[in-house]
Coordinates of N, CA and C in Angstrom, one line a residue:
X20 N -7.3 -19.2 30.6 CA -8.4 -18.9 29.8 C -8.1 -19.4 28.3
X21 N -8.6 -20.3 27.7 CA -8.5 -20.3 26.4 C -9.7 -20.2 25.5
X22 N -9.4 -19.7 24.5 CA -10.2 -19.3 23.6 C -11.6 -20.2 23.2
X23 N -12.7 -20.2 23.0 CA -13.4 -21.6 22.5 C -13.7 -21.3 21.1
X24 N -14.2 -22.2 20.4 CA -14.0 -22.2 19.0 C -14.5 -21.1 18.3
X25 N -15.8 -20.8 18.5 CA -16.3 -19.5 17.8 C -15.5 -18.2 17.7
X26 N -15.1 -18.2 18.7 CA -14.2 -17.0 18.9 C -12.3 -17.5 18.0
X27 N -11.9 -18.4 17.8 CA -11.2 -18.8 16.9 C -11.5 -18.6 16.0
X28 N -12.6 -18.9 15.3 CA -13.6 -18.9 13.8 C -13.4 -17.3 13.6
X29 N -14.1 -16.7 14.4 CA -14.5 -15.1 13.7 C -13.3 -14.6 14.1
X30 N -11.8 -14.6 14.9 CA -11.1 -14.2 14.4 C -9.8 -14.5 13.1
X31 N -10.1 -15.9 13.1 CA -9.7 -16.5 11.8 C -10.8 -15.9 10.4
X32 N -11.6 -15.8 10.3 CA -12.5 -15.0 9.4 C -12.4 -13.2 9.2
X33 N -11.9 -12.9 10.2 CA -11.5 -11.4 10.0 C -10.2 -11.5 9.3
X34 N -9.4 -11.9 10.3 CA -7.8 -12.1 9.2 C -8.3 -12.5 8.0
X35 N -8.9 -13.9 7.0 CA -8.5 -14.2 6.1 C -9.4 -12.9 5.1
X36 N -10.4 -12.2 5.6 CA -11.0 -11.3 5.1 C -10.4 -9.8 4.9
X37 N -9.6 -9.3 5.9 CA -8.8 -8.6 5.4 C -7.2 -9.1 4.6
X38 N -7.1 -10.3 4.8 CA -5.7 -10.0 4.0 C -6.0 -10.3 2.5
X39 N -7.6 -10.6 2.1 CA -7.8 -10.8 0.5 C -8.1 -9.5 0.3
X40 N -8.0 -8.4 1.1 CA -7.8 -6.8 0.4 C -6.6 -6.4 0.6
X41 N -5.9 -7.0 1.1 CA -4.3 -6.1 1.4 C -4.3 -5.6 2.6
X42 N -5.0 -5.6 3.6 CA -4.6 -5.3 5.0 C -4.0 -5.9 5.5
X43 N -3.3 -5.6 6.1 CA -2.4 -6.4 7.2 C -1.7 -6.2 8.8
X44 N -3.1 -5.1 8.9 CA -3.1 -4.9 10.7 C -4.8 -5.0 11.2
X45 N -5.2 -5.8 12.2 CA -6.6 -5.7 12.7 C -6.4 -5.6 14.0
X46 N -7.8 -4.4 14.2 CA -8.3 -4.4 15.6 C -9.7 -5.1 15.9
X47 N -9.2 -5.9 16.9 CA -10.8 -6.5 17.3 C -11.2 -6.2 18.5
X48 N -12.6 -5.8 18.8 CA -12.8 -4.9 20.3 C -14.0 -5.3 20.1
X49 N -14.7 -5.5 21.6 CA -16.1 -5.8 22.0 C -16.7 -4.9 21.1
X50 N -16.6 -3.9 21.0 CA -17.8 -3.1 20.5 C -17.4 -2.3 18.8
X51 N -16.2 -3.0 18.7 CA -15.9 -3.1 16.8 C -14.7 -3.5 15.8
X52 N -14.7 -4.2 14.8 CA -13.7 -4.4 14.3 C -13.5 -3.6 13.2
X53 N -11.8 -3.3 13.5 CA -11.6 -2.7 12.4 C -10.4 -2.0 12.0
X54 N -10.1 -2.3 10.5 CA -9.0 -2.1 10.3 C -8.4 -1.1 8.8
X55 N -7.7 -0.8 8.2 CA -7.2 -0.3 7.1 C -6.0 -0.4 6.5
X56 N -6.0 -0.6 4.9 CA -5.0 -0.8 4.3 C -3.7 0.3 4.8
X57 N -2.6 0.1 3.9 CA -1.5 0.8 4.1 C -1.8 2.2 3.2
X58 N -2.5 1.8 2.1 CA -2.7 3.1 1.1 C -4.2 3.9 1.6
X59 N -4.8 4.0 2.7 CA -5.6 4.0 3.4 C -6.8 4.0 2.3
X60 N -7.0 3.2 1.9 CA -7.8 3.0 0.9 C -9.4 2.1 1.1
X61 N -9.2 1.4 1.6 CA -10.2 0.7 2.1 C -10.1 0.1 3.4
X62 N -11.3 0.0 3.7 CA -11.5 0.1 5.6 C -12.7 -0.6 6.0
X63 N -12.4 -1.8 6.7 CA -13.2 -2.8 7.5 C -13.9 -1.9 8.6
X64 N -15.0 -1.8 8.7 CA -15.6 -1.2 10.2 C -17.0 -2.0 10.9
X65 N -16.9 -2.5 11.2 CA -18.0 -4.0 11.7 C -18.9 -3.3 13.3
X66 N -19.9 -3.0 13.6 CA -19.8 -2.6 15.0 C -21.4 -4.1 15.1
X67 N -21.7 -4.5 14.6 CA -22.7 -5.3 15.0 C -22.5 -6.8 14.8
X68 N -23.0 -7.8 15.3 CA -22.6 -9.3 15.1 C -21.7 -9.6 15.7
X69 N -20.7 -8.8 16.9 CA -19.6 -9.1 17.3 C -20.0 -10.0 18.3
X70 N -19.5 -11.5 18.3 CA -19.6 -12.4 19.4 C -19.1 -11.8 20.8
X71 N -19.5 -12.3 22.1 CA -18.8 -11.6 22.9 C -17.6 -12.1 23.5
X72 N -16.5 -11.2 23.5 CA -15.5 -11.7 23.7 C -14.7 -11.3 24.9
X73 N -13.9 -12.7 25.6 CA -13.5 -12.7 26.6 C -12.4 -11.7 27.0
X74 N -11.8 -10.5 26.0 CA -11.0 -9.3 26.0 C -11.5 -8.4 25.3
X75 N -10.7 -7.2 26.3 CA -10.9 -5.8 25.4 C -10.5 -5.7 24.7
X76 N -9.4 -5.9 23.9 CA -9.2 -6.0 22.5 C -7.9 -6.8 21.8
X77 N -7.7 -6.9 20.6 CA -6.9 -7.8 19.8 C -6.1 -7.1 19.2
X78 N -5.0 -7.0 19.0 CA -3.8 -6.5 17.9 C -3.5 -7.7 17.1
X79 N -3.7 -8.0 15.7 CA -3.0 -8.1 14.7 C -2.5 -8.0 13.9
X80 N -0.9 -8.0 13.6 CA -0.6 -7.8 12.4 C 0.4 -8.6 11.9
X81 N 1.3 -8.6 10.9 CA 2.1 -9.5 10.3 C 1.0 -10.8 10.3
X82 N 0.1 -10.6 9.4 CA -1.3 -11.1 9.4 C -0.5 -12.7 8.8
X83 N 0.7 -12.6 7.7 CA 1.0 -14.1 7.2 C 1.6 -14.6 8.2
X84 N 2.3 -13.8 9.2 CA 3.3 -14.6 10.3 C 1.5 -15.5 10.9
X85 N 1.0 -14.7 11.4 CA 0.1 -15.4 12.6 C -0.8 -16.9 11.7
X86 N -1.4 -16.1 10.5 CA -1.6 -17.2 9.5 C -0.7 -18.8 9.5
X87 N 0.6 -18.5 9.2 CA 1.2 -19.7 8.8 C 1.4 -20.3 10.7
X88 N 1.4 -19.8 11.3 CA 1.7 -20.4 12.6 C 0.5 -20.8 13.0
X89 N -0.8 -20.2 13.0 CA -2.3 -21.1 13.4 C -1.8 -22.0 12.5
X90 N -1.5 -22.5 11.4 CA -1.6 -23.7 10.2 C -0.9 -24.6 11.1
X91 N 0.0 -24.3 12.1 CA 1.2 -25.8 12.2 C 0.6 -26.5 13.2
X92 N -1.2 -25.6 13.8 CA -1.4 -26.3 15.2 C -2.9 -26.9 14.9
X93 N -3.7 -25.7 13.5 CA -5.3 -25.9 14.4 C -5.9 -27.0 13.5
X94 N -5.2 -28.2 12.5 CA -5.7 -29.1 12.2 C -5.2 -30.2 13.2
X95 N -4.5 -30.4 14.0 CA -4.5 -31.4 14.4 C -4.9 -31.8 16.1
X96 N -4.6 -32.5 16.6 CA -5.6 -33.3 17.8 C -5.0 -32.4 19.1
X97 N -6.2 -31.9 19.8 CA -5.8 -30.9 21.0 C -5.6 -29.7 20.5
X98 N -6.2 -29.5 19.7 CA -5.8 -27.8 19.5 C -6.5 -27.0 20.2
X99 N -6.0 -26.1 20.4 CA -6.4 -24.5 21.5 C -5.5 -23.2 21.6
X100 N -6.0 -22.5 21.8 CA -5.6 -21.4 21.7 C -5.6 -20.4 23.3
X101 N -4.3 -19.8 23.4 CA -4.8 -19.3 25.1 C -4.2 -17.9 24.7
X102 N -5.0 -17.0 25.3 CA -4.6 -15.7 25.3 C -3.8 -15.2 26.4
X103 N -2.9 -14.2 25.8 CA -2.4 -13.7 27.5 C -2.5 -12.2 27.5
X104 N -2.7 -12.0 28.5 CA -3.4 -10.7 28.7 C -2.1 -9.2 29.6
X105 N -2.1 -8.2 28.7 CA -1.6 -7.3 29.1 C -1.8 -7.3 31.1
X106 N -0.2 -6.7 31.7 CA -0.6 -6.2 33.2 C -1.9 -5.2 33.5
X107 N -1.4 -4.5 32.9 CA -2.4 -2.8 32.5 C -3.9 -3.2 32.0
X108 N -3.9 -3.7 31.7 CA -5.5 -3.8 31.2 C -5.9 -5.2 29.8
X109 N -6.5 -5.1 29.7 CA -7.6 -6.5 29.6 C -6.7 -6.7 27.6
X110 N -6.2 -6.1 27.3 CA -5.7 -5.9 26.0 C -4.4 -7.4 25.8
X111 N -5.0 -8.2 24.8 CA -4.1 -9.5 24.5 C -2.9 -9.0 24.0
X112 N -2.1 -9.6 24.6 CA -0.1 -9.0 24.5 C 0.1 -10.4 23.2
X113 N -0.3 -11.6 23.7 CA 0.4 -12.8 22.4 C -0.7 -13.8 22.7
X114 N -0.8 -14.6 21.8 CA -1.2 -15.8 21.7 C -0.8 -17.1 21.9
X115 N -0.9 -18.1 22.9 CA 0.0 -19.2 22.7 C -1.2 -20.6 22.2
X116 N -0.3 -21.2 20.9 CA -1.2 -21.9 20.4 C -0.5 -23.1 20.6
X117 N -1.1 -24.9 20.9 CA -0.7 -25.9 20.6 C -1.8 -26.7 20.7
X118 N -0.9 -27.8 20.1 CA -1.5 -29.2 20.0 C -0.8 -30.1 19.7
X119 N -1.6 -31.8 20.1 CA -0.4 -32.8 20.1 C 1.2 -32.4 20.2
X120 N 1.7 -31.9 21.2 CA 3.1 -32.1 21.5 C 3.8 -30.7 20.6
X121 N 2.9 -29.8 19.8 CA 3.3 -28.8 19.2 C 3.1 -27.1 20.0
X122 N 3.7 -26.4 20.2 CA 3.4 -25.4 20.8 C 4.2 -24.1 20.1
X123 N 3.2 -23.0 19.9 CA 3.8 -21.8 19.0 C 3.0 -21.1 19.7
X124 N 4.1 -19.8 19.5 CA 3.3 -18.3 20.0 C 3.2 -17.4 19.3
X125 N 2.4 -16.2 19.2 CA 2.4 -15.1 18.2 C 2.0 -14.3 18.9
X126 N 3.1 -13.1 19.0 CA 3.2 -12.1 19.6 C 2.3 -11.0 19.1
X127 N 0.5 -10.6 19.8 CA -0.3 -9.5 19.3 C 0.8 -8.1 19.0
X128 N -0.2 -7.3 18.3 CA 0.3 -5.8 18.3 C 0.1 -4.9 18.8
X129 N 0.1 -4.1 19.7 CA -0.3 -2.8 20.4 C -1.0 -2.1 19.5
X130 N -2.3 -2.1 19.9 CA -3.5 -1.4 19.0 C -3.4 -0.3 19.1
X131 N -2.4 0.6 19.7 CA -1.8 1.9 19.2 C -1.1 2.2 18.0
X132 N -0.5 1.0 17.8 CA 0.4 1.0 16.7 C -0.3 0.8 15.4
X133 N -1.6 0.9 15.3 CA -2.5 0.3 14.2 C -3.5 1.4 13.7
X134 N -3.2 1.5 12.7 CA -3.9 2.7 12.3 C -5.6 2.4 11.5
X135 N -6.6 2.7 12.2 CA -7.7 2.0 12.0 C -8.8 3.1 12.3
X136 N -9.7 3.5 11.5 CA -10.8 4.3 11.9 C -11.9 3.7 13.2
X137 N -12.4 4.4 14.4 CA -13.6 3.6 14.5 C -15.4 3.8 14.1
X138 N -14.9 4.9 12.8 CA -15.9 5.1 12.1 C -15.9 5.4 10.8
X139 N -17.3 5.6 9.6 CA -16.8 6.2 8.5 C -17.7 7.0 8.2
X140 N -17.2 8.3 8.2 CA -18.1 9.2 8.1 C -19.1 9.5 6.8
X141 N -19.8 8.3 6.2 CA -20.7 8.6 4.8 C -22.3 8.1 5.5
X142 N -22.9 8.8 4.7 CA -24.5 8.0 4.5 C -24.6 7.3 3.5
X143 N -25.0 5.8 3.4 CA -25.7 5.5 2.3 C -26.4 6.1 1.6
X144 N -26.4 6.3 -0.1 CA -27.5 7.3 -0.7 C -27.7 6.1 -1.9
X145 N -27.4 5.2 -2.2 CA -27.7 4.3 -3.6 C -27.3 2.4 -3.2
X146 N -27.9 1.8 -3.4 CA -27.8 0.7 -3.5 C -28.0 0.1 -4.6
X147 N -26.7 -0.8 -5.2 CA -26.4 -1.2 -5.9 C -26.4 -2.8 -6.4
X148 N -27.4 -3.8 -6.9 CA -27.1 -4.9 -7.7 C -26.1 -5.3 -8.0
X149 N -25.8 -6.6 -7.5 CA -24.2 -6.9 -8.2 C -25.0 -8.3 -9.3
X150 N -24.2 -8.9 -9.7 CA -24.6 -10.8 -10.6 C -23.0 -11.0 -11.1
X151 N -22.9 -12.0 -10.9 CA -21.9 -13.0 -11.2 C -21.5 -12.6 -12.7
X152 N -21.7 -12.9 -13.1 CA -21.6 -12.1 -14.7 C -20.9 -11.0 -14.9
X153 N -21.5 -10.0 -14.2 CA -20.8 -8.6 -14.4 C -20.1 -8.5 -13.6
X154 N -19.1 -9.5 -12.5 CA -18.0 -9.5 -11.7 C -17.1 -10.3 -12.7
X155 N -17.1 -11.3 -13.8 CA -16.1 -12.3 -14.4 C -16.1 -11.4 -15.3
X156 N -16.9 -10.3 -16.2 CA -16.5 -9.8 -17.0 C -15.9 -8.1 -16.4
X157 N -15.9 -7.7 -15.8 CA -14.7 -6.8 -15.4 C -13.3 -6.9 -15.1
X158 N -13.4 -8.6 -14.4 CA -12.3 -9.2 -14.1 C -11.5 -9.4 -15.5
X159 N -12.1 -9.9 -16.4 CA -11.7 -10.0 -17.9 C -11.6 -8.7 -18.1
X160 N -12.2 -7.7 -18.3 CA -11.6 -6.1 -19.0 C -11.1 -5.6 -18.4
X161 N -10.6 -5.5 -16.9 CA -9.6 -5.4 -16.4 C -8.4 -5.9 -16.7
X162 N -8.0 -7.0 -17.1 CA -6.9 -7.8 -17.4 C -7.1 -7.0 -19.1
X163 N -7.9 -7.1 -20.1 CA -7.7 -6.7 -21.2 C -7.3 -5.0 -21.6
X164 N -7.4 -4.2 -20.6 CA -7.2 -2.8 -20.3 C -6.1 -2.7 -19.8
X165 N -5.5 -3.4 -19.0 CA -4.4 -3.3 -18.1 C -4.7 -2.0 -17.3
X166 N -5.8 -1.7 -16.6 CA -6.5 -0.3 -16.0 C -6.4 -0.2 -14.3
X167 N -6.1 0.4 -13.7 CA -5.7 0.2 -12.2 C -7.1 0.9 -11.5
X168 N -8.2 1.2 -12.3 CA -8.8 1.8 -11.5 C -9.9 1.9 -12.5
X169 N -11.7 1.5 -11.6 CA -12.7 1.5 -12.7 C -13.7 2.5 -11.8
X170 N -14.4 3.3 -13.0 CA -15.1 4.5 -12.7 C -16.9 3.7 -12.7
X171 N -17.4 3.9 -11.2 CA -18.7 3.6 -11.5 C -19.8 4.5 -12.1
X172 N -20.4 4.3 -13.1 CA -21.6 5.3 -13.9 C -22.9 5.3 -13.4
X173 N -23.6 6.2 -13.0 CA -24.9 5.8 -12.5 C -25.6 6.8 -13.4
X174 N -26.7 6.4 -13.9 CA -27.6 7.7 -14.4 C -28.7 6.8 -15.1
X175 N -29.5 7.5 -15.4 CA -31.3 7.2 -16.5 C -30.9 5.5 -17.3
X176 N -29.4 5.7 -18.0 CA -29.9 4.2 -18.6 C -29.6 3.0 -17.8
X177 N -28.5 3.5 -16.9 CA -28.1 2.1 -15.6 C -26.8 2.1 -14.8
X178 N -26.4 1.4 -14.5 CA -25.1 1.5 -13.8 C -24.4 0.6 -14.9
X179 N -23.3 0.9 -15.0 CA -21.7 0.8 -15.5 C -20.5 0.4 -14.9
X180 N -19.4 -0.2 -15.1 CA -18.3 -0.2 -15.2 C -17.8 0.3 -16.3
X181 N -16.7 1.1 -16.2 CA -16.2 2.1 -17.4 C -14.3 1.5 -17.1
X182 N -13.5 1.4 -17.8 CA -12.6 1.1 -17.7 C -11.3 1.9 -18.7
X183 N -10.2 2.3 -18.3 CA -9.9 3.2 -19.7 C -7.7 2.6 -19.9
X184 N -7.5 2.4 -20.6 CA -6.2 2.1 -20.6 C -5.4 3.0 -20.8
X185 N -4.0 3.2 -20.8 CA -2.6 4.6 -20.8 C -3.3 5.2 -22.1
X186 N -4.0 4.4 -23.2 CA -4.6 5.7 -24.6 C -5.6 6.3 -24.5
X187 N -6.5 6.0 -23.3 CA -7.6 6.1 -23.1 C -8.8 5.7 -23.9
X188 N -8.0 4.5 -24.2 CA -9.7 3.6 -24.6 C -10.2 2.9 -23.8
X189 N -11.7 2.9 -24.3 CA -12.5 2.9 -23.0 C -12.9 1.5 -23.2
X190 N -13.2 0.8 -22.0 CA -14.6 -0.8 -22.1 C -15.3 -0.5 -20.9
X191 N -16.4 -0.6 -21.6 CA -18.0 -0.3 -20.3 C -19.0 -1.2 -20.5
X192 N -19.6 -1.4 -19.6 CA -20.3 -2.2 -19.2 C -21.2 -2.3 -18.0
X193 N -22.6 -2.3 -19.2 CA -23.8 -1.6 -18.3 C -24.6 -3.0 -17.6
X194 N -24.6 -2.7 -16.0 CA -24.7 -4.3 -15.6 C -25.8 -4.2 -14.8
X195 N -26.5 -2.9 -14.6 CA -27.8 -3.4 -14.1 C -28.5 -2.1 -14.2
X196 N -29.6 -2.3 -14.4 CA -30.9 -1.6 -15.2 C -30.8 0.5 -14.3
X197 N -30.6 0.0 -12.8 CA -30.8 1.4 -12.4 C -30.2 0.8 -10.9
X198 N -29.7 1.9 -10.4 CA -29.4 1.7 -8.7 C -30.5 2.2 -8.3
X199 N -30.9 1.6 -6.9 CA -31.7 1.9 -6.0 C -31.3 2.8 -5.0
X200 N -32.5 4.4 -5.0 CA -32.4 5.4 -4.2 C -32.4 4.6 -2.5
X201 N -32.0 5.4 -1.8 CA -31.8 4.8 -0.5 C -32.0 6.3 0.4
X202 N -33.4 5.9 1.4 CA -33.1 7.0 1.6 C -34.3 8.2 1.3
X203 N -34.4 9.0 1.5 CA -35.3 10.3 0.8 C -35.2 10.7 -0.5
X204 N -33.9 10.0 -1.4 CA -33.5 10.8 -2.4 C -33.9 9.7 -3.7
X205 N -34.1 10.5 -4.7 CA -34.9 10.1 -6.1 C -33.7 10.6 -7.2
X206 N -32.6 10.9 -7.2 CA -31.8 11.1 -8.0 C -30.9 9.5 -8.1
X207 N -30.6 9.3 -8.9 CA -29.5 8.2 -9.1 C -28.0 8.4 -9.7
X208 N -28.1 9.3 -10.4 CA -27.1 10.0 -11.0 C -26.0 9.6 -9.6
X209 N -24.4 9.3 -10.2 CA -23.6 9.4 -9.6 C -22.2 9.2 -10.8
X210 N -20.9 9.4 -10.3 CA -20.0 8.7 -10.9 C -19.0 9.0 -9.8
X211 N -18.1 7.8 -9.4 CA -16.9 7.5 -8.6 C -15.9 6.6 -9.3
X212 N -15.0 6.8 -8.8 CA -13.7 6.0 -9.3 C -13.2 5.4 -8.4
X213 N -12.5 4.1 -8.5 CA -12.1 3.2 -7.2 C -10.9 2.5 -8.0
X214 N -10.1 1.7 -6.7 CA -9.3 0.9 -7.5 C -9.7 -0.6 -8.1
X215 N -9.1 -0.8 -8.7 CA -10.1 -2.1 -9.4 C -9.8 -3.2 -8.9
X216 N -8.5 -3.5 -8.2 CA -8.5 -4.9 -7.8 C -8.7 -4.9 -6.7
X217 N -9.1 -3.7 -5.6 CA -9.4 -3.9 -4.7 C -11.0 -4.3 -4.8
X218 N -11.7 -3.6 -5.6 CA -13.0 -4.1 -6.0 C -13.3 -5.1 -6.2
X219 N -12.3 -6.0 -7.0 CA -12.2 -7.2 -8.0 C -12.2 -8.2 -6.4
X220 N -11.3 -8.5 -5.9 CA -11.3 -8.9 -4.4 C -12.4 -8.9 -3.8
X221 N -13.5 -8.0 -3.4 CA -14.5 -7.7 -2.5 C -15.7 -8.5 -3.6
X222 N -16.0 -8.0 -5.1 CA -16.9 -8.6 -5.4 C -16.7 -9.8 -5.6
X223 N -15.5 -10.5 -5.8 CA -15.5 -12.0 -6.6 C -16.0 -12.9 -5.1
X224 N -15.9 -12.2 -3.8 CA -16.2 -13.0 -2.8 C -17.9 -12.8 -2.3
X225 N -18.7 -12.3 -3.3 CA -19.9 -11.8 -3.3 C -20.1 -11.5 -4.6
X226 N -20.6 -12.3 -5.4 CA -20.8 -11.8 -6.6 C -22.1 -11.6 -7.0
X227 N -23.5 -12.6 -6.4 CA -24.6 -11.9 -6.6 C -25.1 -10.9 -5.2
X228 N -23.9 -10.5 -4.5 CA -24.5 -9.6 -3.5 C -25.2 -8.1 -4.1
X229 N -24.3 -7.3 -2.9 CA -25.3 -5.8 -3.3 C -23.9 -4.9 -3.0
X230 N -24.1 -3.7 -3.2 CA -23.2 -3.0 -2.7 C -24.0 -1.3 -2.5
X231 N -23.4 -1.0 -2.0 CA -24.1 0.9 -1.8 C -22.6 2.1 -1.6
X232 N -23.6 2.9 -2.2 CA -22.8 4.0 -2.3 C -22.9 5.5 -1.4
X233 N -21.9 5.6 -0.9 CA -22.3 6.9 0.2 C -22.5 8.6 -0.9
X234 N -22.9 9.3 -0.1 CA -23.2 10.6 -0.4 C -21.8 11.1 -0.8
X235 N -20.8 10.5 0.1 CA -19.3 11.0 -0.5 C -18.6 10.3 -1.4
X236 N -19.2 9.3 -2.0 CA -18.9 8.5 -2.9 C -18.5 7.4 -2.2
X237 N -18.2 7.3 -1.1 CA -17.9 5.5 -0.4 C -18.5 4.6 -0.4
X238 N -17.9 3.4 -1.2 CA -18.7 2.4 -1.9 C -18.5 1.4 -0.1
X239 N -19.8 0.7 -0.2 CA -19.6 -0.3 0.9 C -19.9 -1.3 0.4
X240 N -19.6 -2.8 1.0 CA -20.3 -4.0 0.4 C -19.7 -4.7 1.7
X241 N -20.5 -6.1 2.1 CA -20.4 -6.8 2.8 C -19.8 -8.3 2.8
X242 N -18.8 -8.3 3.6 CA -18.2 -10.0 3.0 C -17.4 -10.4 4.0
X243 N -18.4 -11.6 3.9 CA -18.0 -12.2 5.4 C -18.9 -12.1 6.7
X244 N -19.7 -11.1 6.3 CA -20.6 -10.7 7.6 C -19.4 -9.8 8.3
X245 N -18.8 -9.0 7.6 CA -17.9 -7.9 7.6 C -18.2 -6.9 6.8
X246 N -18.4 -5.6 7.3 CA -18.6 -4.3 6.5 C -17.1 -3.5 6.1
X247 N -17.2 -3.6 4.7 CA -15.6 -3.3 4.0 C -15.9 -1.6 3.5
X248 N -15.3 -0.8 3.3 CA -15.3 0.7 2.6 C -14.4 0.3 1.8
X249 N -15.2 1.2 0.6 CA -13.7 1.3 -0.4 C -14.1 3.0 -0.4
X250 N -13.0 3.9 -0.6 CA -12.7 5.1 -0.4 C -12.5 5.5 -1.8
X251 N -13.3 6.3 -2.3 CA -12.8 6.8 -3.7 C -11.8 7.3 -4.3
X252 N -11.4 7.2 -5.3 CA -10.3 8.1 -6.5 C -10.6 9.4 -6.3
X253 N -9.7 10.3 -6.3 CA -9.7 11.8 -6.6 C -9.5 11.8 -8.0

C-alpha cells in the first residue's frame, strides 16, 4: 500500500505546522489530530477536514529526523511513500520512502509514547480580529522589551497587546476597536497572558486571520486548516 499524494501533503502540512510552534511529537488518527508541546503549552486538536486515511493512526516524532529524510526522496523522480503496518493492529510501525535508486526509512512512534490531548476542554466566549500591522508591530515590541510573555486586554476601549520588560515598563498596543461576543454573552471584558513567541509563530502565519478566546482563557486560532490552543499564563 502506498501512500497517494494527498495524504503525503496533509501529513507533510501537520509536521511543518507543528514544528513552527515547537512540537515535536504528532498523532494522526481517522477521527483526529493531535499533538502538544513539551512545556504543555500549546495543543494542536483538529477533529474535522481529516482526509480519509488508509490507517488507524500515525506516530511522529523526532519531527527534524523524518523532515530531513522526506527531503533526500520527495523532490525527485518516482517518489512514494509505503507504510508498514503494526502485527496487532492497523497502527504505522515506519515509513519506507524512495525514489530514483534512493531508499530511506523512518521509524513511526508508538502513539503511547506521545503525550497528546484528544480534547480541550474550553468554550469559545470572544472572537478576536487580527491585521498584519498589529502582528509586525508586537513582533518589533517584543524584540524591544525583550518580554517572554504578552498579556491580552479586552474591555470598552479595545483589545491590546500589553508587553512589560525585567523593570516593568510597559508597550501596548490597542489593535482593534472591540472583540466580538460569541455566544449568549455581551461582556467583552477579559485579560490573559500567553507566551509571546509562541503567539508570534501562530500569528505571523495568519496575520489578517481571527483568533478566539475561551471562557478559561484559551486562545485558539487556525493555521493551516489546523486548530492550534495556546494555554494561558498563570
Amino acid at each position: 500500500m502506498k501512500l497517494e499524494a494527498p495524504i503525503i501533503n496533509y501529513i507533510k502540512n501537520v509536521v511543518k505546522t507543528a514544528s513552527s510552534i515547537g512540537i515535536d511529537g504528532i498523532i494522526i488518527e481517522q477521527s483526529v489530530v493531535r499533538a502538544m508541546d513539551e512545556d504543555k503549552t500549546v495543543v494542536i486538536c483538529q477533529t474535522n477536514n481529516i482526509p480519509q486515511l488508509p490507517f488507524s493512526s500515525l506516530g511522529i516524532n523526532r519531527i527534524n529526523v523524518f523532515t530531513d529524510r522526506l527531503s533526500l526522496v520527495e523532490n525527485r523522480e518516482g517518489f512514494e511513500v509505503t507504510p508498514v503496518q503494526s502485527d496487532r493492529d492497523e497502527q504505522i510501525v515506519s515509513l519506507n520512502m524512495k525514489a530514483s535508486g534512493i531508499k530511506v526509512d523512518y521509524r513511526c512512534a508508538n502513539i503511547a509514547t506521545i503525550s497528546a490531548p484528544k480534547q480541550v476542554n474550553d468554550v469559545a466566549k470572544y472572537r478576536v480580529p487580527l491585521n498584519a500591522e498589529a502582528v509586525a508591530l508586537l513582533a518589533r515590541g517584543q524584540t524591544a522589551m525583550g518580554a517572554d510573555t504578552v498579556t491580552i486586554i479586552s474591555n470598552e476601549s479595545g483589545v491590546a497587546f500589553e508587553l512589560a520588560d525585567s523593570n516593568n515598563d510597559v508597550f501596548s498596543n490597542i489593535f482593534t476597536t472591540s472583540a466580538e461576543p460569541v455566544g449568549d454573552t455581551t461582556d467583552v471584558s477579559f485579560v490573559n497572558r500567553y507566551p509571546v513567541k509562541t503567539l508570534l509563530a501562530l500569528f505571523k502565519q495568519n496575520p489578517d486571520g481571527c483568533f478566539y478566546v475561551g471562557q478559561k482563557g484559551t486562545l485558539k486560532i487556525s493555521v493551516n486548516d489546523l486548530d492550534i490552543y495556546v494555554l494561558p499564563r498563570v
